[in-house]
Short mmCIF file of N, CA and C in Angstrom, two decimals:
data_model
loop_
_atom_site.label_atom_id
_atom_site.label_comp_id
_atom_site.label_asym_id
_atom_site.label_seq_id
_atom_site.Cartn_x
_atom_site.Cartn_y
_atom_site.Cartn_z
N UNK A 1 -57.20 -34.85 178.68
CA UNK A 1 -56.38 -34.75 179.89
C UNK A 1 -57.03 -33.78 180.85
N UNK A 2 -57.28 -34.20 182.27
CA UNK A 2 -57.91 -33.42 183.16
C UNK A 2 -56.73 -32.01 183.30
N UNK A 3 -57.68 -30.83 183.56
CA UNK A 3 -56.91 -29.47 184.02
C UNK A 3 -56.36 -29.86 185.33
N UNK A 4 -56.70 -30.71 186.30
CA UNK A 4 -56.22 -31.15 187.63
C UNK A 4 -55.00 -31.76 187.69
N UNK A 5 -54.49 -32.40 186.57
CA UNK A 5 -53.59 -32.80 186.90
C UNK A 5 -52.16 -31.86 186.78
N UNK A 6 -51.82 -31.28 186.22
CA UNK A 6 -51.03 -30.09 186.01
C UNK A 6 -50.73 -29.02 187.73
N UNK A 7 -52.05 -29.50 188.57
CA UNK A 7 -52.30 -28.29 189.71
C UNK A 7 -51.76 -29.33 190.56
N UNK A 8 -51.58 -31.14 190.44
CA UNK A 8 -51.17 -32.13 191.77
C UNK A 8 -50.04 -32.25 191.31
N UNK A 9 -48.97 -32.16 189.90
CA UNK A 9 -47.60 -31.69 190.13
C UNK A 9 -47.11 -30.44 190.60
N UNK A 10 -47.77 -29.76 190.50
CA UNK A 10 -47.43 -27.95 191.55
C UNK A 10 -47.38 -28.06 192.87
N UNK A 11 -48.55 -28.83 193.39
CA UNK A 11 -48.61 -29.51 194.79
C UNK A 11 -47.46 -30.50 195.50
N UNK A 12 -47.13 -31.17 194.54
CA UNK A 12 -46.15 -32.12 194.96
C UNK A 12 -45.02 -31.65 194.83
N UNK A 13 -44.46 -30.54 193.87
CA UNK A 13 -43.11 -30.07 193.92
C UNK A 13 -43.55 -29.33 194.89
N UNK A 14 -43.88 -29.06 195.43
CA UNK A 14 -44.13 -27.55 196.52
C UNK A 14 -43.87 -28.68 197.97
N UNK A 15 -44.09 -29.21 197.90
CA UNK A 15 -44.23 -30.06 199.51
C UNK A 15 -43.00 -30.45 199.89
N UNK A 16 -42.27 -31.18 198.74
CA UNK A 16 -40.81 -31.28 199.54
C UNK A 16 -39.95 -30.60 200.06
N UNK A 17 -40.05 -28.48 199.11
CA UNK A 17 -39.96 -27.67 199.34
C UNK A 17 -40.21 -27.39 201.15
N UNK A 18 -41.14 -27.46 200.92
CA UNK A 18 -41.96 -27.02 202.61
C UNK A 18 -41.26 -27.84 203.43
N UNK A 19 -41.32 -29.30 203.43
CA UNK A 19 -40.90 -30.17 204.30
C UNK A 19 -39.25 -29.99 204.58
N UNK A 20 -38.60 -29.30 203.65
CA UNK A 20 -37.16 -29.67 203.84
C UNK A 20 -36.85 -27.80 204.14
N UNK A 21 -38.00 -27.08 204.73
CA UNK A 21 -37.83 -25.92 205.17
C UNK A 21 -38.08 -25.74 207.17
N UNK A 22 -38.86 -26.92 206.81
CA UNK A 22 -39.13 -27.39 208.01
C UNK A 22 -38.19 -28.01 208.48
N UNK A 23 -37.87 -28.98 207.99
CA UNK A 23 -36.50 -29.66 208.64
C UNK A 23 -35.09 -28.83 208.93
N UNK A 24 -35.03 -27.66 208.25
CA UNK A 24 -33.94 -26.58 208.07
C UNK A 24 -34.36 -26.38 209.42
N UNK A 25 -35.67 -25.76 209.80
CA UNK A 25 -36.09 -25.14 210.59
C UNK A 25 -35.55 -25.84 212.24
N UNK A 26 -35.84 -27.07 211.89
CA UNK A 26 -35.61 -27.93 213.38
C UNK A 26 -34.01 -28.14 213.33
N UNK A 27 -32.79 -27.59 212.65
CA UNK A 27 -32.07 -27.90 212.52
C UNK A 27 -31.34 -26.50 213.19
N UNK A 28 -31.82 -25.44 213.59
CA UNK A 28 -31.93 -23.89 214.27
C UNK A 28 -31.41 -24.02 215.47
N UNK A 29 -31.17 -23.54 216.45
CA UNK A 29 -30.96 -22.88 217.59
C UNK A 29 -31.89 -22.00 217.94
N UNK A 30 -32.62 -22.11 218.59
CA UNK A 30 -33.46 -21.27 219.29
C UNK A 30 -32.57 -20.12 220.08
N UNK A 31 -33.26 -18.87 219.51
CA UNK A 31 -31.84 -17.84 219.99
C UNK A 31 -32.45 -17.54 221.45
N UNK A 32 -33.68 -17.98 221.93
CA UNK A 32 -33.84 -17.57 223.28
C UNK A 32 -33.42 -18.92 223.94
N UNK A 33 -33.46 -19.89 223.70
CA UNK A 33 -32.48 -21.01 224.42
C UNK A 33 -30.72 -20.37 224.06
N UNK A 34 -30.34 -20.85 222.95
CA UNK A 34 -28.95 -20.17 222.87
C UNK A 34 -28.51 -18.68 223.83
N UNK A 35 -29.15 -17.87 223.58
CA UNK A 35 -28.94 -16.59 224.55
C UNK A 35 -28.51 -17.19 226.05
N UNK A 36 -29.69 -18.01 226.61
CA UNK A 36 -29.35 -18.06 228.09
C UNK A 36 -28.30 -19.37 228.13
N UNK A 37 -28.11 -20.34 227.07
CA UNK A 37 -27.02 -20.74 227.27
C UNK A 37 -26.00 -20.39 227.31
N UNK A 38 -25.58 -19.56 226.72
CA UNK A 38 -24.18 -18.40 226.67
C UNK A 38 -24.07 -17.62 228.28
N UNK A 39 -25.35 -17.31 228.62
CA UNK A 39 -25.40 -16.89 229.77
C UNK A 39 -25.09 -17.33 231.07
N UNK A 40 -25.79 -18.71 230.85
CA UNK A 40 -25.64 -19.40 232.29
C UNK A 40 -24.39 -20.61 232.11
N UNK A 41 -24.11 -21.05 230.93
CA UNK A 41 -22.94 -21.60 230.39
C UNK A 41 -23.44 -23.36 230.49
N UNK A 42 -24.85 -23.44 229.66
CA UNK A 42 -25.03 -24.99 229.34
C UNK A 42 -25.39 -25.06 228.03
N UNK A 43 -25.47 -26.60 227.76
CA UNK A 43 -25.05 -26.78 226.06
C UNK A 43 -26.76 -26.10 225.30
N UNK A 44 -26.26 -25.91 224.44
CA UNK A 44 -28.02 -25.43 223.86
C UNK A 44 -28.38 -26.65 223.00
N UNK A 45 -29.43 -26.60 222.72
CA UNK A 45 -30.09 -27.84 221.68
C UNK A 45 -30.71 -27.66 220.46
N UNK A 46 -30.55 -28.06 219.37
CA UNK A 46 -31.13 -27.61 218.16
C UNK A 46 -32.77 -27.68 218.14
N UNK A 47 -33.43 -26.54 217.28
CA UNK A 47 -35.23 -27.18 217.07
C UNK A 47 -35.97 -26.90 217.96
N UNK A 48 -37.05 -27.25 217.88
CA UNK A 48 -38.02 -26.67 219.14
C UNK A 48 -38.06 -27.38 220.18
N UNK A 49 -37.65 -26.72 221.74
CA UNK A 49 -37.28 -26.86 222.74
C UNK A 49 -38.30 -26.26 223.67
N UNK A 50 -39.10 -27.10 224.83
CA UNK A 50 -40.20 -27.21 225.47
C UNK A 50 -39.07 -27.33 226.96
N UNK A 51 -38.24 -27.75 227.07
CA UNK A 51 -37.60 -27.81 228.56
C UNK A 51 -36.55 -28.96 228.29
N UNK A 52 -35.37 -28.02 229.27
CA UNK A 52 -34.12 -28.86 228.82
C UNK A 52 -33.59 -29.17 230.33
N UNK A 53 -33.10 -30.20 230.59
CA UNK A 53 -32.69 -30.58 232.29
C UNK A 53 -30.87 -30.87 231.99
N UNK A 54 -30.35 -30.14 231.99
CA UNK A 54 -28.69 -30.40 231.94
C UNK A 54 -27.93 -31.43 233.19
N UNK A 55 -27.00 -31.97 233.71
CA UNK A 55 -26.41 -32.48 235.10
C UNK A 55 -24.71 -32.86 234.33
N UNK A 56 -23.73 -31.79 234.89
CA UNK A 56 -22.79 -32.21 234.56
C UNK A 56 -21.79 -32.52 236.13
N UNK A 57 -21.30 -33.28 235.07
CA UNK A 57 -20.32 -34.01 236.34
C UNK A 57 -19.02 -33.90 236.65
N UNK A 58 -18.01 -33.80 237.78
CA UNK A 58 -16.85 -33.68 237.77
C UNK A 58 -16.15 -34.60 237.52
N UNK A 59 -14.83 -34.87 237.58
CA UNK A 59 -14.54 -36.57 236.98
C UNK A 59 -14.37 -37.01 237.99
N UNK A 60 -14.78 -36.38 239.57
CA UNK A 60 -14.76 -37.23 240.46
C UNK A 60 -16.32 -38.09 240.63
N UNK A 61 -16.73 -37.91 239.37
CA UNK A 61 -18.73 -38.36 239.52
C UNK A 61 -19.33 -37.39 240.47
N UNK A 62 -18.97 -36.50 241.45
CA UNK A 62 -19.62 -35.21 241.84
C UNK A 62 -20.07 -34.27 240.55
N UNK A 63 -21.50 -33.77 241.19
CA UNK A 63 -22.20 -32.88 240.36
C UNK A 63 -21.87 -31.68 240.60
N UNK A 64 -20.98 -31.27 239.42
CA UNK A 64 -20.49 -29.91 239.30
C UNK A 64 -21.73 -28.75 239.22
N UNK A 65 -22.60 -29.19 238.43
CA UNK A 65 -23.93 -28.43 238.21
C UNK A 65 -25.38 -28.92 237.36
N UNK A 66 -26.17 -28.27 237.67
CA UNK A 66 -27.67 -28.85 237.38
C UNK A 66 -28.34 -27.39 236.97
N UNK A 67 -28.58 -27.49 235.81
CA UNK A 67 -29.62 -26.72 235.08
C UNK A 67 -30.69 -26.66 234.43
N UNK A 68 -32.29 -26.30 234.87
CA UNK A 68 -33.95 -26.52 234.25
C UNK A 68 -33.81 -25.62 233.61
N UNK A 69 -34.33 -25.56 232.44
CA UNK A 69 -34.76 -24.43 231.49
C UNK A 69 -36.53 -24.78 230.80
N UNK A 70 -37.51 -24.52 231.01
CA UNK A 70 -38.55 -24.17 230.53
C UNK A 70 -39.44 -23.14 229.74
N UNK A 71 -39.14 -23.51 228.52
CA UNK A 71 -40.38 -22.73 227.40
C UNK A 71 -41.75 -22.82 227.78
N UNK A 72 -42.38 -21.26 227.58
CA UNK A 72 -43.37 -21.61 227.27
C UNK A 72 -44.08 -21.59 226.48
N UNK A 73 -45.71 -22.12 225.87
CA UNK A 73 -45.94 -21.81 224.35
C UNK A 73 -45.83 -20.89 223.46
N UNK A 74 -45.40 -19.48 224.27
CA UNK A 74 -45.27 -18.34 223.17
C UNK A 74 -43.63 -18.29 222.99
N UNK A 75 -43.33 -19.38 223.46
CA UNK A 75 -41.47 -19.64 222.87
C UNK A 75 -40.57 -18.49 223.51
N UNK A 76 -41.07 -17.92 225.00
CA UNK A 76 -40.62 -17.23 225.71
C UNK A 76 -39.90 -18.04 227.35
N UNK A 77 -38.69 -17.90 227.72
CA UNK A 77 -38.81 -18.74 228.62
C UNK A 77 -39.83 -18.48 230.13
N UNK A 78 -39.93 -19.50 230.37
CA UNK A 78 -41.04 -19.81 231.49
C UNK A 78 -40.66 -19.41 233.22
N UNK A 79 -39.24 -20.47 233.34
CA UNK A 79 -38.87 -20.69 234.37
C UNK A 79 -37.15 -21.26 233.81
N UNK A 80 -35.97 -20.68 234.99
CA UNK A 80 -34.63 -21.32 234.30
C UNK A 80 -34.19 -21.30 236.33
N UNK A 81 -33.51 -22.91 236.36
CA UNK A 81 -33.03 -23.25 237.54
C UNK A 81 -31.31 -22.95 236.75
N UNK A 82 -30.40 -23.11 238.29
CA UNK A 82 -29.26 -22.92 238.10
C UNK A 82 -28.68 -23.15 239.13
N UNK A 83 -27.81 -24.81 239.81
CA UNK A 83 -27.38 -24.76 240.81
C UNK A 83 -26.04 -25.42 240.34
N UNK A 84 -24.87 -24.80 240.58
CA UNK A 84 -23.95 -24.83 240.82
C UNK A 84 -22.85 -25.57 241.70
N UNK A 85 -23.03 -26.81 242.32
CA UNK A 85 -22.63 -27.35 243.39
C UNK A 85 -20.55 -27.05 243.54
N UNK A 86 -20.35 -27.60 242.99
CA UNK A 86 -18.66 -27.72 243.20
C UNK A 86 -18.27 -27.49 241.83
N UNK A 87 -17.54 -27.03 241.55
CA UNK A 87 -16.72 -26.67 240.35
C UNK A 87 -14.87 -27.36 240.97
N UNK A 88 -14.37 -28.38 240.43
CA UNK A 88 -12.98 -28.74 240.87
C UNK A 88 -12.39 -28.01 240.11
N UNK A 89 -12.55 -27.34 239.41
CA UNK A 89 -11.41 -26.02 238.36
C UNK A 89 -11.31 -24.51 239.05
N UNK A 90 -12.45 -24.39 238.99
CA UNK A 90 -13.09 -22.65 239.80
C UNK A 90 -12.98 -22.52 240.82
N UNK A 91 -13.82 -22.83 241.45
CA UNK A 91 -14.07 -22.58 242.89
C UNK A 91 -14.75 -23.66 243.89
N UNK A 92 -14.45 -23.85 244.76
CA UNK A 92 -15.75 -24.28 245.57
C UNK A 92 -17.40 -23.55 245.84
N UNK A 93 -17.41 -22.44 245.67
CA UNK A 93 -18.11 -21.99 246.55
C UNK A 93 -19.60 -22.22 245.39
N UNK A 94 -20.38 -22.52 246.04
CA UNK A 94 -21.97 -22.85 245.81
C UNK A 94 -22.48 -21.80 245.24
N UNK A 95 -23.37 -21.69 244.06
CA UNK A 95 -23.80 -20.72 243.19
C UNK A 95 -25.32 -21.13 242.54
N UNK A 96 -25.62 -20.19 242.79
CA UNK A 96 -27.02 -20.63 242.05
C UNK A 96 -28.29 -19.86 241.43
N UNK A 97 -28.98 -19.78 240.79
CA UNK A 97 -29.94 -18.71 239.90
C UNK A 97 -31.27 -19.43 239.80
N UNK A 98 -32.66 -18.81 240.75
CA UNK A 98 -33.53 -19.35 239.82
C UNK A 98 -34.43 -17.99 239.32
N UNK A 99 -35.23 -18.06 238.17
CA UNK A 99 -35.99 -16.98 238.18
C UNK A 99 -37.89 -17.69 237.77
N UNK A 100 -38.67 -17.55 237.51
CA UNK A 100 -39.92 -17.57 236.98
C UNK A 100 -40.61 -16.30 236.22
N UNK A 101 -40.95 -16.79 235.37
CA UNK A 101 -41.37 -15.61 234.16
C UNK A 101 -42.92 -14.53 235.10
N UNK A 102 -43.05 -13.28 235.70
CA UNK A 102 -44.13 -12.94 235.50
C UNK A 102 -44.20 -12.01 235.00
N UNK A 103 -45.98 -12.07 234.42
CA UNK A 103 -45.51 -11.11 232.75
C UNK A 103 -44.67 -10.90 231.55
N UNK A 104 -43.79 -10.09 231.81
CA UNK A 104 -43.14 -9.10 231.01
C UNK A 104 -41.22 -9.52 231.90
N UNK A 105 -41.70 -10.45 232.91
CA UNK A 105 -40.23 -10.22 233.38
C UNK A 105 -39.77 -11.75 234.09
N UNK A 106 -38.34 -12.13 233.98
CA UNK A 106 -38.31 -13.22 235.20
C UNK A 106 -37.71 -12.59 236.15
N UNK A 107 -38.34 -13.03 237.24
CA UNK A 107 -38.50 -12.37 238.53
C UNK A 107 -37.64 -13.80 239.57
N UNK A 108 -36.61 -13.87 239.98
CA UNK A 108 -36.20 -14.32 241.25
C UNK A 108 -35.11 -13.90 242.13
N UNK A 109 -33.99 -15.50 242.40
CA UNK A 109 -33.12 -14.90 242.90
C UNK A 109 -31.88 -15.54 242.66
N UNK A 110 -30.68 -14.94 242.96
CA UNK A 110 -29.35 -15.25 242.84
C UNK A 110 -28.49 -16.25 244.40
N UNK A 111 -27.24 -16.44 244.32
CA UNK A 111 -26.47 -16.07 245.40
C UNK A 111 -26.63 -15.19 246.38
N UNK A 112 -26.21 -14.15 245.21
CA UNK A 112 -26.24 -12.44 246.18
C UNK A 112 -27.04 -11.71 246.23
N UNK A 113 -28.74 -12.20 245.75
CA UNK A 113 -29.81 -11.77 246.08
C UNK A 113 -31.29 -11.92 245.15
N UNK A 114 -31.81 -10.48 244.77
CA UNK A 114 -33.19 -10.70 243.84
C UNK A 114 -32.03 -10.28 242.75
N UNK A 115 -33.36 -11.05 241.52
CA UNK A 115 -32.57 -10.52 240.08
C UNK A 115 -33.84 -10.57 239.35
N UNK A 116 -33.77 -9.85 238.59
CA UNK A 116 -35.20 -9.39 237.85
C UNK A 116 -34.60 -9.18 236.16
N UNK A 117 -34.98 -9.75 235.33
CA UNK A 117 -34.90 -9.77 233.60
C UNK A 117 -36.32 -9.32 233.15
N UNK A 118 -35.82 -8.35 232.17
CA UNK A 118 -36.90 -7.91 231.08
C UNK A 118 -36.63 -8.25 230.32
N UNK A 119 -37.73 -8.92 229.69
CA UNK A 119 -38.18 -9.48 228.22
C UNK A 119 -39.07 -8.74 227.06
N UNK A 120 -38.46 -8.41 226.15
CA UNK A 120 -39.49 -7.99 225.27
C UNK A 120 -40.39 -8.86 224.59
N UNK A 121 -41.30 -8.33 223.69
CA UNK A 121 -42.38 -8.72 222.61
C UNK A 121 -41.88 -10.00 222.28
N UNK A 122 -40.17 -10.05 221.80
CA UNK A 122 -39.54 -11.32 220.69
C UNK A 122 -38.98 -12.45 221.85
N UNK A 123 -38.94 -11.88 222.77
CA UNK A 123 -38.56 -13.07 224.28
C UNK A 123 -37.37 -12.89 224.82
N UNK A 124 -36.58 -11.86 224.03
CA UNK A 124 -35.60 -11.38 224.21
C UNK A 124 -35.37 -10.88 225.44
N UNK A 125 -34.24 -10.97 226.22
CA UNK A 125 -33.68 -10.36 227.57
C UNK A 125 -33.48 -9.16 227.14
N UNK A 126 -34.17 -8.23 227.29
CA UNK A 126 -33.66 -6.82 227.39
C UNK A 126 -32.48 -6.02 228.23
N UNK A 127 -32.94 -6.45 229.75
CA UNK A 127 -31.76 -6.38 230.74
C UNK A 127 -32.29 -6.97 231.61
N UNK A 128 -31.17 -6.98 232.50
CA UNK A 128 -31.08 -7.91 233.62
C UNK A 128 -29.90 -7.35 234.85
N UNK A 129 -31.22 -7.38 235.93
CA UNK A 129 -31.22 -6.22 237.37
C UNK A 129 -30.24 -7.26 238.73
N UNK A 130 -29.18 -7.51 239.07
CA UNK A 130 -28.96 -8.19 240.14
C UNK A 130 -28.62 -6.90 241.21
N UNK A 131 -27.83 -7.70 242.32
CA UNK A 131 -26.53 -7.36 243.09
C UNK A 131 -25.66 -6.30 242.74
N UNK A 132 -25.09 -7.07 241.66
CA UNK A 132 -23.43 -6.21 240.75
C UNK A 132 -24.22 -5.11 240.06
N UNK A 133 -25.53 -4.64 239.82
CA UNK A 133 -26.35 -3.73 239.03
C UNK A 133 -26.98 -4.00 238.04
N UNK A 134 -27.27 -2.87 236.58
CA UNK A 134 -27.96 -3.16 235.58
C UNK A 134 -27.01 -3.21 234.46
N UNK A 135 -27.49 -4.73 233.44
CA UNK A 135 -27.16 -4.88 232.30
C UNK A 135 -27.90 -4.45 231.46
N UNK A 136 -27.79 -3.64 230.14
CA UNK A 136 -28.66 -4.08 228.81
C UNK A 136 -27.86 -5.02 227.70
N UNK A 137 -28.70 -5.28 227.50
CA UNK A 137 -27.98 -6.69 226.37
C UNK A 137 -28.40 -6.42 225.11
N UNK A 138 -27.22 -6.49 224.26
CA UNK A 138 -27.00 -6.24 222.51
C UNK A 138 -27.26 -6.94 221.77
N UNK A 139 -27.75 -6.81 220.50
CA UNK A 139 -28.70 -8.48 219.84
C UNK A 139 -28.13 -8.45 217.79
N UNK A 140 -27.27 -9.65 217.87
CA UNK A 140 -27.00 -9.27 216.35
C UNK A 140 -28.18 -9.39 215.48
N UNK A 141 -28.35 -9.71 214.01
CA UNK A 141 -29.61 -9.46 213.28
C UNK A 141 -30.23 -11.10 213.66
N UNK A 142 -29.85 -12.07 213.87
CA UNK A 142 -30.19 -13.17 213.91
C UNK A 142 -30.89 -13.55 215.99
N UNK A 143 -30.64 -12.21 216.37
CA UNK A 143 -31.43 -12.82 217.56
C UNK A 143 -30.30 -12.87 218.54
N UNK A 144 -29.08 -13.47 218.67
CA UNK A 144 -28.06 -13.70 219.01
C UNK A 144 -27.38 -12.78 220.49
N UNK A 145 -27.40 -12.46 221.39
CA UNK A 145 -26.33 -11.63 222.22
C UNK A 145 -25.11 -11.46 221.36
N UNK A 146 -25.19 -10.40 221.27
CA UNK A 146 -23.65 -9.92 220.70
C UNK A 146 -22.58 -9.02 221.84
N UNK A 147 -23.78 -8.58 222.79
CA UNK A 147 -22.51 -8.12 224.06
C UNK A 147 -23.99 -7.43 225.22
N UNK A 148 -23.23 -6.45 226.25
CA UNK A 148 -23.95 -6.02 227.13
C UNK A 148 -23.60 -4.47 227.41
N UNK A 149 -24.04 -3.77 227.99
CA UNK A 149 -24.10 -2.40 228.31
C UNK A 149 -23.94 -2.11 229.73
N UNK A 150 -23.52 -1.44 230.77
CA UNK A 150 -23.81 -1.21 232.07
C UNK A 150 -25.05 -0.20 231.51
N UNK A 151 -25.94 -0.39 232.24
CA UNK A 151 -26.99 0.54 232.45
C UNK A 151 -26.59 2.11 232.77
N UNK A 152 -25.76 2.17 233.73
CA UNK A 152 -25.93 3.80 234.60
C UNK A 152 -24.88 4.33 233.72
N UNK A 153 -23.79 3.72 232.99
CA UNK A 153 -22.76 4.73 232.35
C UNK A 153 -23.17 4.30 231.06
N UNK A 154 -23.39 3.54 230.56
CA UNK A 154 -23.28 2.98 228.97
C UNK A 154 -22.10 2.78 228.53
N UNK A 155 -21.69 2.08 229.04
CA UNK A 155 -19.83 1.46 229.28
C UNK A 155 -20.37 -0.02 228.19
N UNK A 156 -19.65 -0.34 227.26
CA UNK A 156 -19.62 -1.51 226.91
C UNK A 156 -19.09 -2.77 227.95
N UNK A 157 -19.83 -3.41 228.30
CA UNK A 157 -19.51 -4.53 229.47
C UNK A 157 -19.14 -5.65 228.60
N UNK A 158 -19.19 -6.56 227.92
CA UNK A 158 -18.75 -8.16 227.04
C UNK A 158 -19.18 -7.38 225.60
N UNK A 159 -18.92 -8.10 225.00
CA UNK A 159 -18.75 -8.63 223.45
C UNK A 159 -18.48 -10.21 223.47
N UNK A 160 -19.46 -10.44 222.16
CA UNK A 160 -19.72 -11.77 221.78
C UNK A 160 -19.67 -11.76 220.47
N UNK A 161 -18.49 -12.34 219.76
CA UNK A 161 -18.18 -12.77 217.97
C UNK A 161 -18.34 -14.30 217.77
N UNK A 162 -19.47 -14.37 216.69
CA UNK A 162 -19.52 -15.81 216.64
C UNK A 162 -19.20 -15.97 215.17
N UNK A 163 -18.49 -17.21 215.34
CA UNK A 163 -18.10 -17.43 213.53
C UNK A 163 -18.98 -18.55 212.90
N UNK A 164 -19.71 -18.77 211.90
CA UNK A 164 -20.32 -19.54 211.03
C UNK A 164 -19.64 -20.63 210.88
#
């Protein structure tokens, strides 16, 4: 009996292993997609996510809102649109966010003006600079926003509990 064969059942139990770790894997939330979905308030998508184009509608078939979100290969976002047209629940009034990643930061603008996000090393929003002032943002062990900070007092601003 060859010594080889003993080493291509080790191989073969090991692979389905892998493969069905992988599939776990695509079965994830990307916590830097999830994060800014919580944020900007569109659906997130399971697995690896390269750019997501949202368009929801009012039930009058008016477009309540339209949202781009773009990864880029280091799984940091790239670029995130955000236009807001009519809301028939909220408000009328027109709202909208775009930013583009440079460097270390996305850099654009709001409604009510520039808004600037820091990102760390993990892609994470560190904080985020508008109008209304500075946020820092809180991160459970899984990556997750768990709430925000005012910058100038260190006032707890939101909390976020998510249940399994």
């Amino acid at each position: 009996m060859s010594k080889k064969y003993p080493l291509g059942i080790v191989f073969l139990s090991l692979f389905p292993i892998s493969f069905v770790s992988l599939a776990f894997q695509e079965q994830q939330y990307n916590p830097v997609v999830f994060n800014l979905a919580q944020l900007y308030d569109f659906n997130p998508v399971r697995g690896a996510v390269k750019q997501i184009k949202s368009v929801v509608y009012n039930e009058d078939k008016s477009i309540n809102y339209e949202s781009m979100l773009k990864i880029g290969h280091d799984g940091c976002v790239e670029s995130f649109t955000f236009d807001q047209k009519k809301d028939e629940y909220l408000n009328g009034a027109h709202n909208y966010l775009f930013v583009k990643r440079v460097k270390n930061k996305l850099i654009g603008r709001d409604v009510s003006g520039p808004v600037e996000m820091v990102i760390g090393d993990n892609c994470q929003i560190i904080s985020k600079k508008d109008s209304n002032g500075e946020l820092i943002y809180q991160y459970n062990k899984d990556g997750i926003i768990a709430g925000s900070l005012l910058a100038d007092t260190k006032k707890q601003y939101s909390k976020n509990d998510y249940q399994q």
